[in-house]
mmCIF file of C-alpha atoms in Angstrom:
data_model
loop_
_atom_site.group_PDB
_atom_site.id
_atom_site.type_symbol
_atom_site.label_atom_id
_atom_site.label_comp_id
_atom_site.label_asym_id
_atom_site.label_seq_id
_atom_site.Cartn_x
_atom_site.Cartn_y
_atom_site.Cartn_z
ATOM 1 C CA MET A 1 -21.760 -42.353 78.635
ATOM 2 C CA GLY A 2 -21.352 -45.489 80.461
ATOM 3 C CA THR A 3 -23.343 -44.477 83.355
ATOM 4 C CA ARG A 4 -26.304 -43.265 81.394
ATOM 5 C CA ALA A 5 -26.330 -46.415 79.360
ATOM 6 C CA ALA A 6 -26.166 -48.494 82.393
ATOM 7 C CA PHE A 7 -29.504 -46.428 83.785
ATOM 8 C CA ARG A 8 -31.461 -46.827 80.388
ATOM 9 C CA GLY A 9 -30.734 -50.467 80.589
ATOM 10 C CA ASN A 10 -31.875 -50.790 84.381
ATOM 11 C CA TRP A 11 -34.782 -48.661 83.344
ATOM 12 C CA ARG A 12 -35.744 -51.071 80.394
ATOM 13 C CA SER A 13 -35.669 -53.883 82.472
ATOM 14 C CA LEU A 14 -37.963 -52.402 84.873
ATOM 15 C CA SER A 15 -40.245 -50.883 82.523
ATOM 16 C CA PRO A 16 -43.239 -52.765 81.540
ATOM 17 C CA LEU A 17 -43.515 -51.112 78.086
ATOM 18 C CA PRO A 18 -42.233 -53.163 75.301
ATOM 19 C CA PRO A 19 -39.784 -52.309 72.580
ATOM 20 C CA PRO A 20 -41.348 -50.369 69.477
ATOM 21 C CA GLY A 21 -44.126 -51.855 67.789
ATOM 22 C CA ARG A 22 -47.884 -53.017 68.134
ATOM 23 C CA LEU A 23 -47.886 -54.174 71.461
ATOM 24 C CA ARG A 24 -45.977 -51.143 72.298
ATOM 25 C CA THR A 25 -48.698 -48.868 70.715
ATOM 26 C CA LEU A 26 -51.427 -51.158 72.495
ATOM 27 C CA SER A 27 -49.667 -50.589 75.680
ATOM 28 C CA LEU A 28 -49.517 -46.898 75.311
ATOM 29 C CA ALA A 29 -53.414 -46.977 74.671
ATOM 30 C CA THR A 30 -53.616 -48.943 77.877
ATOM 31 C CA LEU A 31 -51.752 -46.784 79.870
ATOM 32 C CA ALA A 32 -53.558 -43.671 78.717
ATOM 33 C CA ASN A 33 -57.099 -45.607 79.667
ATOM 34 C CA THR A 34 -55.754 -46.583 83.036
ATOM 35 C CA VAL A 35 -54.594 -43.247 84.250
ATOM 36 C CA GLY A 36 -58.223 -42.457 83.551
ATOM 37 C CA THR A 37 -59.442 -45.445 85.782
ATOM 38 C CA GLY A 38 -56.803 -44.639 88.584
ATOM 39 C CA LEU A 39 -58.284 -40.754 88.501
ATOM 40 C CA TRP A 40 -62.083 -42.086 88.593
ATOM 41 C CA VAL A 41 -61.841 -44.903 90.979
ATOM 42 C CA THR A 42 -59.976 -42.670 93.576
ATOM 43 C CA GLY A 43 -62.261 -39.614 93.121
ATOM 44 C CA SER A 44 -65.633 -41.096 92.122
ATOM 45 C CA ALA A 45 -66.792 -41.738 95.493
ATOM 46 C CA LEU A 46 -66.440 -38.525 96.920
ATOM 47 C CA TYR A 47 -67.502 -36.619 93.806
ATOM 48 C CA LEU A 48 -70.560 -38.648 93.914
ATOM 49 C CA THR A 49 -71.061 -38.012 97.767
ATOM 50 C CA ARG A 50 -70.029 -34.482 98.045
ATOM 51 C CA VAL A 51 -70.563 -32.826 94.653
ATOM 52 C CA VAL A 52 -73.631 -34.715 93.384
ATOM 53 C CA GLY A 53 -75.042 -35.209 96.973
ATOM 54 C CA LEU A 54 -75.600 -39.037 96.918
ATOM 55 C CA SER A 55 -75.675 -41.077 100.251
ATOM 56 C CA PRO A 56 -72.744 -43.538 100.397
ATOM 57 C CA THR A 57 -75.458 -46.383 100.393
ATOM 58 C CA ARG A 58 -76.974 -45.399 97.119
ATOM 59 C CA VAL A 59 -73.877 -44.926 95.601
ATOM 60 C CA GLY A 60 -73.115 -48.535 96.858
ATOM 61 C CA LEU A 61 -76.389 -49.801 95.819
ATOM 62 C CA GLY A 62 -76.482 -48.142 92.303
ATOM 63 C CA LEU A 63 -72.767 -49.500 91.331
ATOM 64 C CA THR A 64 -73.928 -52.993 92.341
ATOM 65 C CA LEU A 65 -77.087 -52.737 90.234
ATOM 66 C CA ALA A 66 -75.196 -51.403 87.562
ATOM 67 C CA GLY A 67 -72.200 -53.931 87.847
ATOM 68 C CA LEU A 68 -74.739 -56.754 87.705
ATOM 69 C CA VAL A 69 -76.593 -55.469 84.485
ATOM 70 C CA GLY A 70 -73.369 -54.528 82.772
ATOM 71 C CA LEU A 71 -72.318 -58.376 82.731
ATOM 72 C CA THR A 72 -74.878 -58.758 80.308
ATOM 73 C CA ALA A 73 -72.677 -56.980 77.607
ATOM 74 C CA SER A 74 -69.529 -59.120 77.454
ATOM 75 C CA VAL A 75 -70.630 -62.137 75.557
ATOM 76 C CA PRO A 76 -72.277 -60.078 72.913
ATOM 77 C CA LEU A 77 -69.846 -57.732 72.526
ATOM 78 C CA GLY A 78 -67.279 -60.248 72.410
ATOM 79 C CA GLY A 79 -69.393 -62.366 69.648
ATOM 80 C CA LEU A 80 -69.293 -59.126 67.684
ATOM 81 C CA ALA A 81 -65.488 -58.862 68.191
ATOM 82 C CA ASP A 82 -65.172 -62.291 66.118
ATOM 83 C CA ARG A 83 -67.534 -60.674 63.243
ATOM 84 C CA ARG A 84 -65.939 -57.332 63.165
ATOM 85 C CA ASP A 85 -62.387 -55.694 63.232
ATOM 86 C CA PRO A 86 -61.805 -55.625 67.075
ATOM 87 C CA ARG A 87 -59.464 -52.667 66.851
ATOM 88 C CA ASN A 88 -62.625 -50.431 65.384
ATOM 89 C CA LEU A 89 -64.765 -52.129 67.698
ATOM 90 C CA ARG A 90 -62.633 -51.234 70.577
ATOM 91 C CA ALA A 91 -61.944 -47.761 69.556
ATOM 92 C CA VAL A 92 -65.873 -46.951 69.087
ATOM 93 C CA LEU A 93 -66.378 -48.373 72.533
ATOM 94 C CA GLN A 94 -63.542 -46.076 73.979
ATOM 95 C CA LEU A 95 -65.061 -43.036 72.451
ATOM 96 C CA ALA A 96 -68.585 -44.245 73.621
ATOM 97 C CA GLN A 97 -67.221 -44.547 77.185
ATOM 98 C CA ALA A 98 -65.601 -41.072 76.985
ATOM 99 C CA ALA A 99 -69.130 -39.668 76.459
ATOM 100 C CA VAL A 100 -70.368 -41.555 79.252
ATOM 101 C CA ALA A 101 -67.386 -40.388 81.417
ATOM 102 C CA VAL A 102 -68.856 -36.567 80.663
ATOM 103 C CA ALA A 103 -72.079 -37.731 81.399
ATOM 104 C CA TYR A 104 -71.300 -37.857 85.285
ATOM 105 C CA LEU A 105 -71.250 -34.336 85.099
ATOM 106 C CA LEU A 106 -74.864 -34.146 84.216
ATOM 107 C CA VAL A 107 -75.923 -36.414 87.306
ATOM 108 C CA GLY A 108 -77.989 -34.756 90.028
ATOM 109 C CA SER A 109 -80.248 -37.620 91.089
ATOM 110 C CA PHE A 110 -80.227 -41.264 92.126
ATOM 111 C CA PRO A 111 -82.237 -42.284 89.043
ATOM 112 C CA VAL A 112 -79.734 -40.513 86.405
ATOM 113 C CA PHE A 113 -76.883 -41.876 88.270
ATOM 114 C CA LEU A 114 -78.203 -45.138 87.840
ATOM 115 C CA LEU A 115 -79.034 -44.822 84.207
ATOM 116 C CA VAL A 116 -75.193 -43.392 83.543
ATOM 117 C CA ALA A 117 -73.601 -46.101 85.846
ATOM 118 C CA THR A 118 -75.473 -49.001 84.100
ATOM 119 C CA VAL A 119 -74.307 -47.580 80.589
ATOM 120 C CA ASP A 120 -70.800 -47.220 81.810
ATOM 121 C CA ALA A 121 -71.011 -50.709 83.436
ATOM 122 C CA LEU A 122 -72.392 -52.395 79.972
ATOM 123 C CA LEU A 123 -69.187 -50.551 77.983
ATOM 124 C CA ILE A 124 -66.915 -51.773 80.460
ATOM 125 C CA SER A 125 -67.820 -54.962 80.558
ATOM 126 C CA GLY A 126 -67.933 -55.467 76.677
ATOM 127 C CA ASN A 127 -64.860 -53.665 76.517
ATOM 128 C CA LEU A 128 -63.029 -56.146 78.256
ATOM 129 C CA ALA A 129 -64.091 -59.022 76.017
ATOM 130 C CA VAL A 130 -63.302 -56.749 72.920
ATOM 131 C CA ARG A 131 -59.957 -56.161 74.433
ATOM 132 C CA ALA A 132 -59.411 -59.325 74.963
ATOM 133 C CA ALA A 133 -59.970 -60.399 71.149
ATOM 134 C CA LEU A 134 -57.797 -57.122 69.953
ATOM 135 C CA VAL A 135 -54.952 -58.707 72.521
ATOM 136 C CA ALA A 136 -55.250 -62.130 70.759
ATOM 137 C CA ALA A 137 -55.171 -60.187 67.299
ATOM 138 C CA VAL A 138 -51.957 -58.055 68.193
ATOM 139 C CA GLY A 139 -49.951 -60.953 69.955
ATOM 140 C CA GLY A 140 -51.072 -63.876 67.931
ATOM 141 C CA PRO A 141 -51.203 -67.515 69.174
ATOM 142 C CA GLU A 142 -47.791 -67.494 70.312
ATOM 143 C CA GLY A 143 -47.684 -64.008 72.048
ATOM 144 C CA ARG A 144 -50.893 -63.614 73.463
ATOM 145 C CA VAL A 145 -50.396 -64.573 76.830
ATOM 146 C CA HIS A 146 -47.124 -62.199 76.768
ATOM 147 C CA ALA A 147 -49.241 -59.519 75.566
ATOM 148 C CA PHE A 148 -51.804 -60.060 78.235
ATOM 149 C CA ALA A 149 -49.062 -60.128 80.787
ATOM 150 C CA THR A 150 -47.465 -56.675 79.415
ATOM 151 C CA LEU A 151 -50.963 -55.006 79.679
ATOM 152 C CA ARG A 152 -51.651 -55.943 82.911
ATOM 153 C CA ALA A 153 -48.472 -54.728 84.029
ATOM 154 C CA VAL A 154 -49.210 -51.298 82.079
ATOM 155 C CA ALA A 155 -52.670 -51.125 83.500
ATOM 156 C CA ASN A 156 -51.267 -51.430 87.281
ATOM 157 C CA LEU A 157 -48.644 -48.621 86.267
ATOM 158 C CA GLY A 158 -51.401 -46.383 84.952
ATOM 159 C CA VAL A 159 -53.794 -46.881 87.512
ATOM 160 C CA ALA A 160 -51.209 -45.914 89.981
ATOM 161 C CA LEU A 161 -49.981 -42.893 88.221
ATOM 162 C CA GLY A 162 -53.804 -42.052 87.913
ATOM 163 C CA ALA A 163 -54.307 -42.067 91.781
ATOM 164 C CA ALA A 164 -51.408 -40.061 92.620
ATOM 165 C CA LEU A 165 -52.582 -37.443 90.285
ATOM 166 C CA ALA A 166 -55.992 -38.000 92.066
ATOM 167 C CA GLY A 167 -54.578 -37.097 95.028
ATOM 168 C CA PHE A 168 -54.214 -33.348 94.332
ATOM 169 C CA ALA A 169 -58.046 -33.113 93.758
ATOM 170 C CA LEU A 170 -58.550 -34.941 97.161
ATOM 171 C CA VAL A 171 -56.311 -32.187 98.706
ATOM 172 C CA ALA A 172 -57.948 -29.523 97.029
ATOM 173 C CA ASP A 173 -61.331 -30.852 98.150
ATOM 174 C CA THR A 174 -63.526 -28.574 95.842
ATOM 175 C CA GLY A 175 -66.244 -29.270 93.667
ATOM 176 C CA TRP A 176 -64.264 -28.048 90.762
ATOM 177 C CA ALA A 177 -61.432 -30.349 91.453
ATOM 178 C CA TYR A 178 -63.485 -33.314 91.302
ATOM 179 C CA ARG A 179 -65.281 -32.289 88.180
ATOM 180 C CA LEU A 180 -61.759 -32.108 86.963
ATOM 181 C CA LEU A 181 -61.026 -35.758 87.608
ATOM 182 C CA VAL A 182 -64.448 -36.487 85.635
ATOM 183 C CA VAL A 183 -63.084 -34.461 82.715
ATOM 184 C CA GLY A 184 -59.420 -35.837 82.889
ATOM 185 C CA ASN A 185 -61.062 -39.768 82.770
ATOM 186 C CA ALA A 186 -62.897 -38.751 79.830
ATOM 187 C CA ALA A 187 -59.760 -37.510 78.197
ATOM 188 C CA THR A 188 -57.511 -40.672 78.660
ATOM 189 C CA TYR A 189 -60.358 -42.521 76.584
ATOM 190 C CA LEU A 190 -60.080 -40.219 73.683
ATOM 191 C CA VAL A 191 -56.247 -40.421 73.693
ATOM 192 C CA SER A 192 -56.947 -44.286 74.218
ATOM 193 C CA ALA A 193 -59.019 -44.562 70.953
ATOM 194 C CA ALA A 194 -56.426 -42.263 69.062
ATOM 195 C CA LEU A 195 -53.671 -44.602 69.840
ATOM 196 C CA ILE A 196 -55.561 -47.642 69.071
ATOM 197 C CA MET A 197 -56.257 -46.482 65.753
ATOM 198 C CA ARG A 198 -52.767 -46.522 64.962
ATOM 199 C CA LEU A 199 -53.024 -50.289 64.916
ATOM 200 C CA PRO A 200 -53.223 -51.965 61.689
ATOM 201 C CA GLY A 201 -56.856 -53.238 60.911
ATOM 202 C CA TYR A 202 -57.630 -57.071 62.031
ATOM 203 C CA PRO A 203 -60.649 -57.926 59.673
ATOM 204 C CA PRO A 204 -62.107 -61.467 60.661
ATOM 205 C CA VAL A 205 -61.541 -64.168 58.219
ATOM 206 C CA ARG A 206 -64.358 -64.721 55.932
ATOM 207 C CA ARG A 207 -66.322 -67.995 56.725
ATOM 208 C CA LEU A 208 -69.339 -69.481 54.956
ATOM 209 C CA ARG A 209 -71.053 -69.774 58.665
ATOM 210 C CA ARG A 210 -69.580 -67.795 61.395
ATOM 211 C CA PRO A 211 -70.598 -69.153 64.823
ATOM 212 C CA GLY A 212 -72.920 -66.828 67.320
ATOM 213 C CA PRO A 213 -72.065 -66.030 70.809
ATOM 214 C CA GLY A 214 -74.475 -68.548 72.192
ATOM 215 C CA ARG A 215 -71.927 -71.064 71.097
ATOM 216 C CA ALA A 216 -69.437 -70.366 74.037
ATOM 217 C CA LEU A 217 -72.099 -70.383 76.402
ATOM 218 C CA ARG A 218 -73.318 -74.024 75.522
ATOM 219 C CA ASP A 219 -69.808 -75.424 75.589
ATOM 220 C CA GLY A 220 -69.784 -77.065 79.219
ATOM 221 C CA ARG A 221 -66.090 -78.114 79.599
ATOM 222 C CA PHE A 222 -65.172 -74.438 79.005
ATOM 223 C CA LEU A 223 -67.620 -73.173 81.204
ATOM 224 C CA ALA A 224 -66.220 -75.746 84.002
ATOM 225 C CA VAL A 225 -62.421 -74.410 83.437
ATOM 226 C CA ALA A 226 -63.587 -70.843 82.990
ATOM 227 C CA GLY A 227 -65.655 -71.312 86.025
ATOM 228 C CA ALA A 228 -62.949 -72.675 88.556
ATOM 229 C CA SER A 229 -60.621 -69.676 87.235
ATOM 230 C CA ALA A 230 -63.568 -67.207 88.312
ATOM 231 C CA VAL A 231 -63.661 -69.165 91.809
ATOM 232 C CA LEU A 232 -60.040 -68.254 92.097
ATOM 233 C CA SER A 233 -60.454 -64.562 91.422
ATOM 234 C CA LEU A 234 -62.160 -64.525 94.732
ATOM 235 C CA HIS A 235 -58.633 -63.544 95.999
ATOM 236 C CA TRP A 236 -58.812 -60.081 94.459
ATOM 237 C CA VAL A 237 -62.161 -59.532 96.629
ATOM 238 C CA ALA A 238 -60.077 -60.454 99.774
ATOM 239 C CA LEU A 239 -57.112 -58.065 98.833
ATOM 240 C CA THR A 240 -59.216 -54.855 97.993
ATOM 241 C CA LEU A 241 -61.963 -55.376 100.234
ATOM 242 C CA LEU A 242 -61.564 -57.836 103.022
ATOM 243 C CA LEU A 243 -58.004 -57.283 103.908
ATOM 244 C CA PRO A 244 -58.427 -53.456 104.648
ATOM 245 C CA LEU A 245 -60.973 -54.322 106.851
ATOM 246 C CA TRP A 246 -59.121 -56.980 108.532
ATOM 247 C CA VAL A 247 -56.180 -54.833 109.356
ATOM 248 C CA VAL A 248 -58.246 -52.172 110.939
ATOM 249 C CA THR A 249 -60.554 -54.280 113.179
ATOM 250 C CA ARG A 250 -58.503 -57.559 113.673
ATOM 251 C CA THR A 251 -54.947 -56.511 114.126
ATOM 252 C CA ASP A 252 -52.845 -54.034 115.947
ATOM 253 C CA ALA A 253 -50.983 -52.847 112.682
ATOM 254 C CA PRO A 254 -51.477 -49.132 112.173
ATOM 255 C CA PRO A 255 -54.033 -48.338 109.463
ATOM 256 C CA VAL A 256 -51.739 -46.751 106.853
ATOM 257 C CA LEU A 257 -50.047 -50.224 106.514
ATOM 258 C CA VAL A 258 -53.201 -50.862 104.314
ATOM 259 C CA SER A 259 -51.520 -48.394 101.403
ATOM 260 C CA VAL A 260 -48.497 -49.689 101.928
ATOM 261 C CA MET A 261 -49.815 -53.385 101.105
ATOM 262 C CA LEU A 262 -51.386 -52.169 97.978
ATOM 263 C CA LEU A 263 -48.747 -50.572 96.842
ATOM 264 C CA VAL A 264 -46.099 -53.578 97.389
ATOM 265 C CA ASN A 265 -48.940 -55.581 95.283
ATOM 266 C CA THR A 266 -48.958 -52.778 92.576
ATOM 267 C CA LEU A 267 -44.995 -52.442 92.255
ATOM 268 C CA LEU A 268 -44.617 -56.133 92.320
ATOM 269 C CA THR A 269 -47.244 -56.666 89.764
ATOM 270 C CA VAL A 270 -45.443 -53.599 87.297
ATOM 271 C CA VAL A 271 -42.078 -55.681 87.694
ATOM 272 C CA LEU A 272 -43.313 -59.213 87.574
ATOM 273 C CA ALA A 273 -46.171 -59.785 85.449
ATOM 274 C CA VAL A 274 -44.450 -60.163 82.316
ATOM 275 C CA ARG A 275 -41.508 -62.400 83.701
ATOM 276 C CA LEU A 276 -44.132 -64.812 85.327
ATOM 277 C CA SER A 277 -46.052 -65.453 82.556
ATOM 278 C CA GLY A 278 -43.678 -67.351 80.108
ATOM 279 C CA GLY A 279 -44.469 -70.512 81.347
ATOM 280 C CA ALA A 280 -48.274 -70.779 80.661
ATOM 281 C CA ARG A 281 -48.759 -70.020 76.990
ATOM 282 C CA ASP A 282 -50.873 -73.570 76.465
ATOM 283 C CA ALA A 283 -53.910 -75.132 78.047
ATOM 284 C CA LEU A 284 -51.467 -77.924 79.883
ATOM 285 C CA PRO A 285 -48.800 -75.684 81.212
ATOM 286 C CA ALA A 286 -51.166 -72.791 82.153
ATOM 287 C CA ALA A 287 -53.313 -75.792 83.946
ATOM 288 C CA ALA A 288 -50.185 -76.408 85.972
ATOM 289 C CA THR A 289 -49.642 -73.038 86.907
ATOM 290 C CA MET A 290 -53.080 -72.459 87.860
ATOM 291 C CA ARG A 291 -52.502 -75.324 90.385
ATOM 292 C CA ARG A 292 -49.666 -73.625 91.842
ATOM 293 C CA ALA A 293 -51.488 -70.187 91.831
ATOM 294 C CA GLY A 294 -54.241 -71.670 93.834
ATOM 295 C CA LEU A 295 -51.726 -73.309 96.287
ATOM 296 C CA VAL A 296 -50.000 -70.021 96.524
ATOM 297 C CA LEU A 297 -52.695 -68.269 97.057
ATOM 298 C CA ALA A 298 -54.010 -70.331 99.758
ATOM 299 C CA ALA A 299 -50.634 -69.695 101.749
ATOM 300 C CA GLY A 300 -51.118 -66.109 101.369
ATOM 301 C CA MET A 301 -54.611 -66.376 103.198
ATOM 302 C CA LEU A 302 -53.111 -68.396 106.048
ATOM 303 C CA LEU A 303 -50.650 -66.018 106.487
ATOM 304 C CA TRP A 304 -53.030 -63.250 106.690
ATOM 305 C CA ALA A 305 -54.975 -64.954 109.261
ATOM 306 C CA ALA A 306 -52.128 -65.459 111.298
ATOM 307 C CA THR A 307 -51.899 -61.993 111.892
ATOM 308 C CA GLY A 308 -54.690 -61.983 114.072
ATOM 309 C CA PHE A 309 -52.723 -63.789 116.556
ATOM 310 C CA VAL A 310 -49.611 -61.897 116.649
ATOM 311 C CA SER A 311 -48.981 -58.306 117.229
ATOM 312 C CA GLY A 312 -46.067 -55.317 116.606
ATOM 313 C CA ALA A 313 -43.554 -55.875 114.283
ATOM 314 C CA LEU A 314 -44.122 -59.645 113.626
ATOM 315 C CA ALA A 315 -47.744 -58.719 112.325
ATOM 316 C CA ILE A 316 -46.639 -55.734 110.310
ATOM 317 C CA GLY A 317 -43.676 -58.174 108.587
ATOM 318 C CA LEU A 318 -46.612 -61.329 108.280
ATOM 319 C CA LEU A 319 -48.759 -58.830 106.489
ATOM 320 C CA LEU A 320 -46.373 -57.739 103.917
ATOM 321 C CA CYS A 321 -44.821 -61.003 103.331
ATOM 322 C CA ALA A 322 -48.345 -62.425 102.780
ATOM 323 C CA THR A 323 -48.901 -59.476 100.338
ATOM 324 C CA ALA A 324 -46.096 -60.622 98.373
ATOM 325 C CA ILE A 325 -46.987 -64.441 98.576
ATOM 326 C CA TYR A 326 -50.332 -63.258 97.426
ATOM 327 C CA THR A 327 -49.188 -61.199 94.509
ATOM 328 C CA LEU A 328 -47.174 -64.177 93.201
ATOM 329 C CA GLY A 329 -50.354 -66.286 93.070
ATOM 330 C CA ASP A 330 -52.428 -63.736 91.583
ATOM 331 C CA LEU A 331 -49.856 -63.089 88.764
ATOM 332 C CA TRP A 332 -49.875 -66.744 87.795
ATOM 333 C CA HIS A 333 -53.713 -66.805 87.827
ATOM 334 C CA ALA A 334 -54.028 -63.956 85.759
ATOM 335 C CA GLY A 335 -51.296 -65.509 83.043
ATOM 336 C CA ALA A 336 -52.706 -69.137 83.279
ATOM 337 C CA GLY A 337 -56.087 -67.796 83.306
ATOM 338 C CA ALA A 338 -55.617 -65.951 80.089
ATOM 339 C CA ALA A 339 -53.928 -68.838 78.715
ATOM 340 C CA LEU A 340 -56.630 -71.436 79.351
ATOM 341 C CA ALA A 341 -59.584 -68.706 77.942
ATOM 342 C CA TYR A 342 -57.561 -68.602 74.662
ATOM 343 C CA ASP A 343 -56.398 -71.961 74.097
ATOM 344 C CA LEU A 344 -59.508 -73.681 74.987
ATOM 345 C CA ALA A 345 -61.558 -71.095 72.868
ATOM 346 C CA ALA A 346 -62.618 -72.114 69.430
ATOM 347 C CA PRO A 347 -60.452 -70.314 67.106
ATOM 348 C CA ASP A 348 -62.935 -68.796 64.925
ATOM 349 C CA ALA A 349 -65.106 -67.550 68.335
ATOM 350 C CA ILE A 350 -62.185 -66.009 70.345
ATOM 351 C CA GLY A 351 -64.230 -62.713 71.161
ATOM 352 C CA ALA A 352 -67.194 -64.652 72.458
ATOM 353 C CA TYR A 353 -65.376 -67.245 74.524
ATOM 354 C CA GLN A 354 -63.329 -64.289 76.015
ATOM 355 C CA GLY A 355 -67.077 -62.709 76.871
ATOM 356 C CA VAL A 356 -67.818 -65.752 78.591
ATOM 357 C CA ASP A 357 -64.722 -65.955 80.470
ATOM 358 C CA THR A 358 -65.167 -62.158 81.687
ATOM 359 C CA LEU A 359 -69.026 -62.825 82.335
ATOM 360 C CA LEU A 360 -68.038 -65.507 84.932
ATOM 361 C CA ALA A 361 -65.147 -63.840 86.735
ATOM 362 C CA GLY A 362 -67.615 -60.711 87.058
ATOM 363 C CA LEU A 363 -70.201 -63.110 88.605
ATOM 364 C CA ALA A 364 -68.009 -64.440 90.933
ATOM 365 C CA ARG A 365 -66.428 -60.658 92.097
ATOM 366 C CA ALA A 366 -70.127 -59.436 92.342
ATOM 367 C CA ALA A 367 -71.050 -62.274 94.658
ATOM 368 C CA GLY A 368 -67.901 -62.212 96.578
ATOM 369 C CA PRO A 369 -67.899 -59.045 98.700
ATOM 370 C CA ALA A 370 -71.144 -60.425 100.585
ATOM 371 C CA LEU A 371 -69.777 -63.851 100.765
ATOM 372 C CA LEU A 372 -66.553 -63.286 101.791
ATOM 373 C CA THR A 373 -67.480 -60.481 104.491
ATOM 374 C CA TRP A 374 -69.604 -62.875 106.062
ATOM 375 C CA LEU A 375 -67.314 -65.655 105.880
ATOM 376 C CA ILE A 376 -64.134 -63.655 107.378
ATOM 377 C CA LEU A 377 -65.096 -60.726 109.108
ATOM 378 C CA GLY A 378 -67.653 -63.073 110.758
ATOM 379 C CA GLY A 379 -65.860 -66.093 111.146
ATOM 380 C CA GLY A 380 -62.256 -64.668 111.589
ATOM 381 C CA PRO A 381 -59.328 -67.194 111.257
ATOM 382 C CA ILE A 382 -61.613 -70.027 110.342
ATOM 383 C CA GLY A 383 -63.000 -67.924 107.622
ATOM 384 C CA TRP A 384 -59.558 -67.398 106.082
ATOM 385 C CA LEU A 385 -58.844 -71.321 106.719
ATOM 386 C CA ALA A 386 -62.237 -72.096 104.568
ATOM 387 C CA LEU A 387 -61.035 -69.569 101.660
ATOM 388 C CA ALA A 388 -57.591 -71.036 101.933
ATOM 389 C CA GLY A 389 -59.027 -74.608 101.161
ATOM 390 C CA LEU A 390 -61.378 -73.071 98.699
ATOM 391 C CA LEU A 391 -58.507 -71.782 96.472
ATOM 392 C CA ALA A 392 -56.227 -74.513 97.101
ATOM 393 C CA GLY A 393 -58.973 -77.133 96.110
ATOM 394 C CA THR A 394 -60.172 -75.149 93.004
ATOM 395 C CA GLY A 395 -56.279 -74.753 92.043
ATOM 396 C CA LEU A 396 -55.658 -78.786 92.246
ATOM 397 C CA ALA A 397 -58.993 -79.276 90.421
ATOM 398 C CA MET A 398 -57.544 -77.276 87.286
ATOM 399 C CA PRO A 399 -55.304 -79.681 85.485
ATOM 400 C CA PRO A 400 -58.041 -82.735 85.267
ATOM 401 C CA LEU A 401 -60.634 -80.353 84.369
ATOM 402 C CA THR A 402 -58.352 -78.764 81.551
ATOM 403 C CA ARG A 403 -57.792 -82.376 80.193
ATOM 404 C CA TRP A 404 -61.247 -82.942 80.166
ATOM 405 C CA ALA A 405 -61.873 -80.022 78.217
ATOM 406 C CA LEU A 406 -58.929 -80.780 75.922
ATOM 407 C CA ALA A 407 -60.387 -84.224 75.288
ATOM 408 C CA ASN A 408 -63.580 -82.951 74.178
ATOM 409 C CA ARG A 409 -62.006 -80.393 71.837
ATOM 410 C CA ALA A 410 -60.161 -83.373 70.339
ATOM 411 C CA GLU A 411 -63.317 -85.391 69.612
ATOM 412 C CA ALA A 412 -65.063 -82.384 68.240
ATOM 413 C CA SER A 413 -62.009 -81.883 65.811
ATOM 414 C CA LEU A 414 -61.724 -85.465 64.881
ATOM 415 C CA ALA A 415 -65.597 -85.461 64.262
ATOM 416 C CA ASN A 416 -65.032 -82.388 61.894
ATOM 417 C CA ASP A 417 -61.917 -84.102 60.247
ATOM 418 C CA GLN A 418 -60.067 -80.952 61.378
ATOM 419 C CA PRO A 419 -56.468 -80.952 62.653
ATOM 420 C CA ILE A 420 -56.030 -80.472 66.338
ATOM 421 C CA SER A 421 -53.844 -77.490 67.726
ATOM 422 C CA SER A 422 -50.426 -78.340 68.484
ATOM 423 C CA SER A 423 -50.909 -76.508 71.583
ATOM 424 C CA THR A 424 -52.979 -79.561 73.040
#
């Protein structure tokens, strides 16, 4: 009995799933959804090229165009979450995404693929903003950053499970196996929607005049903070695109190390995401955490650059060490970014402000591949040094930018004779 109890205790300390309650329900919905994400992300390129018959160039072009169009949905749907129950809205969007996921089975040409991918991207972008509003409702002002970190850990676990399951289809390498991945992805949206509807409703507070989503787009100081956070999000492009190419072309490390590094990142995220989120609940502490994130991410970039000058076991050790350091910066950035996006938002327009935050991060990630490929693969270690300088400088700018944004909010509150949130 003692051994079993100890095992359960150790498992609970490692598992990202929270105790039973609303956050557990939302976490299970996220787990289901992201298992589907892992299935689709792992097998989509092979499905679209080998089964549908599209060229890799057309797949890349279609996804890029769809992604850019999809960003336009984040602010309107985030604003809609301020005027409607975010639980119901997210469930409806999950059902819509299930239908679009199935529609990939009907793709037989590039125009149809572009249409389906664009609708998919619109739903994904809008769904992220609505999810942020639902997380705020479930977690409340004191627990929303913790809830965000919990869901980040659960999402990484779900994607890893989905990717592992997709491996069976890749081994089979047949049309029916890849189609099964498509169906499996659609099914996870249905499971997620059903779990979301088990949450209580969160109807918006009735107000005589509810602001539209354009208000968030006109908040220049919020845009400055969210834009700086978006610049820091370029680190994700470095991990997922640039680092694999760097390992294969500029180091003598074995290519399989790329998978090991991504696995290290995933496992550390599952274990540490919640633990590292506790110090960044409000804007000023979050800004300090963001500064730390920028400096730590910069250190990771410099270590990755150094792998171009060493070989053998030292190169492998540096790559793994840099990945672990990078992951700490990534987690601090994610938690602090969520805290800033929530705490600097107008209390009656949480969804719209999250939509703007999603939009800016999406724009940075859309521009990132071309920019960083030119900078790093073209510039070598000097490119890594430039990226490190950008991340460090952006991190150092976060505290003064945040104080500037808080001063603006204080002035607006005084002008309207409203009390300022204690979080400031």
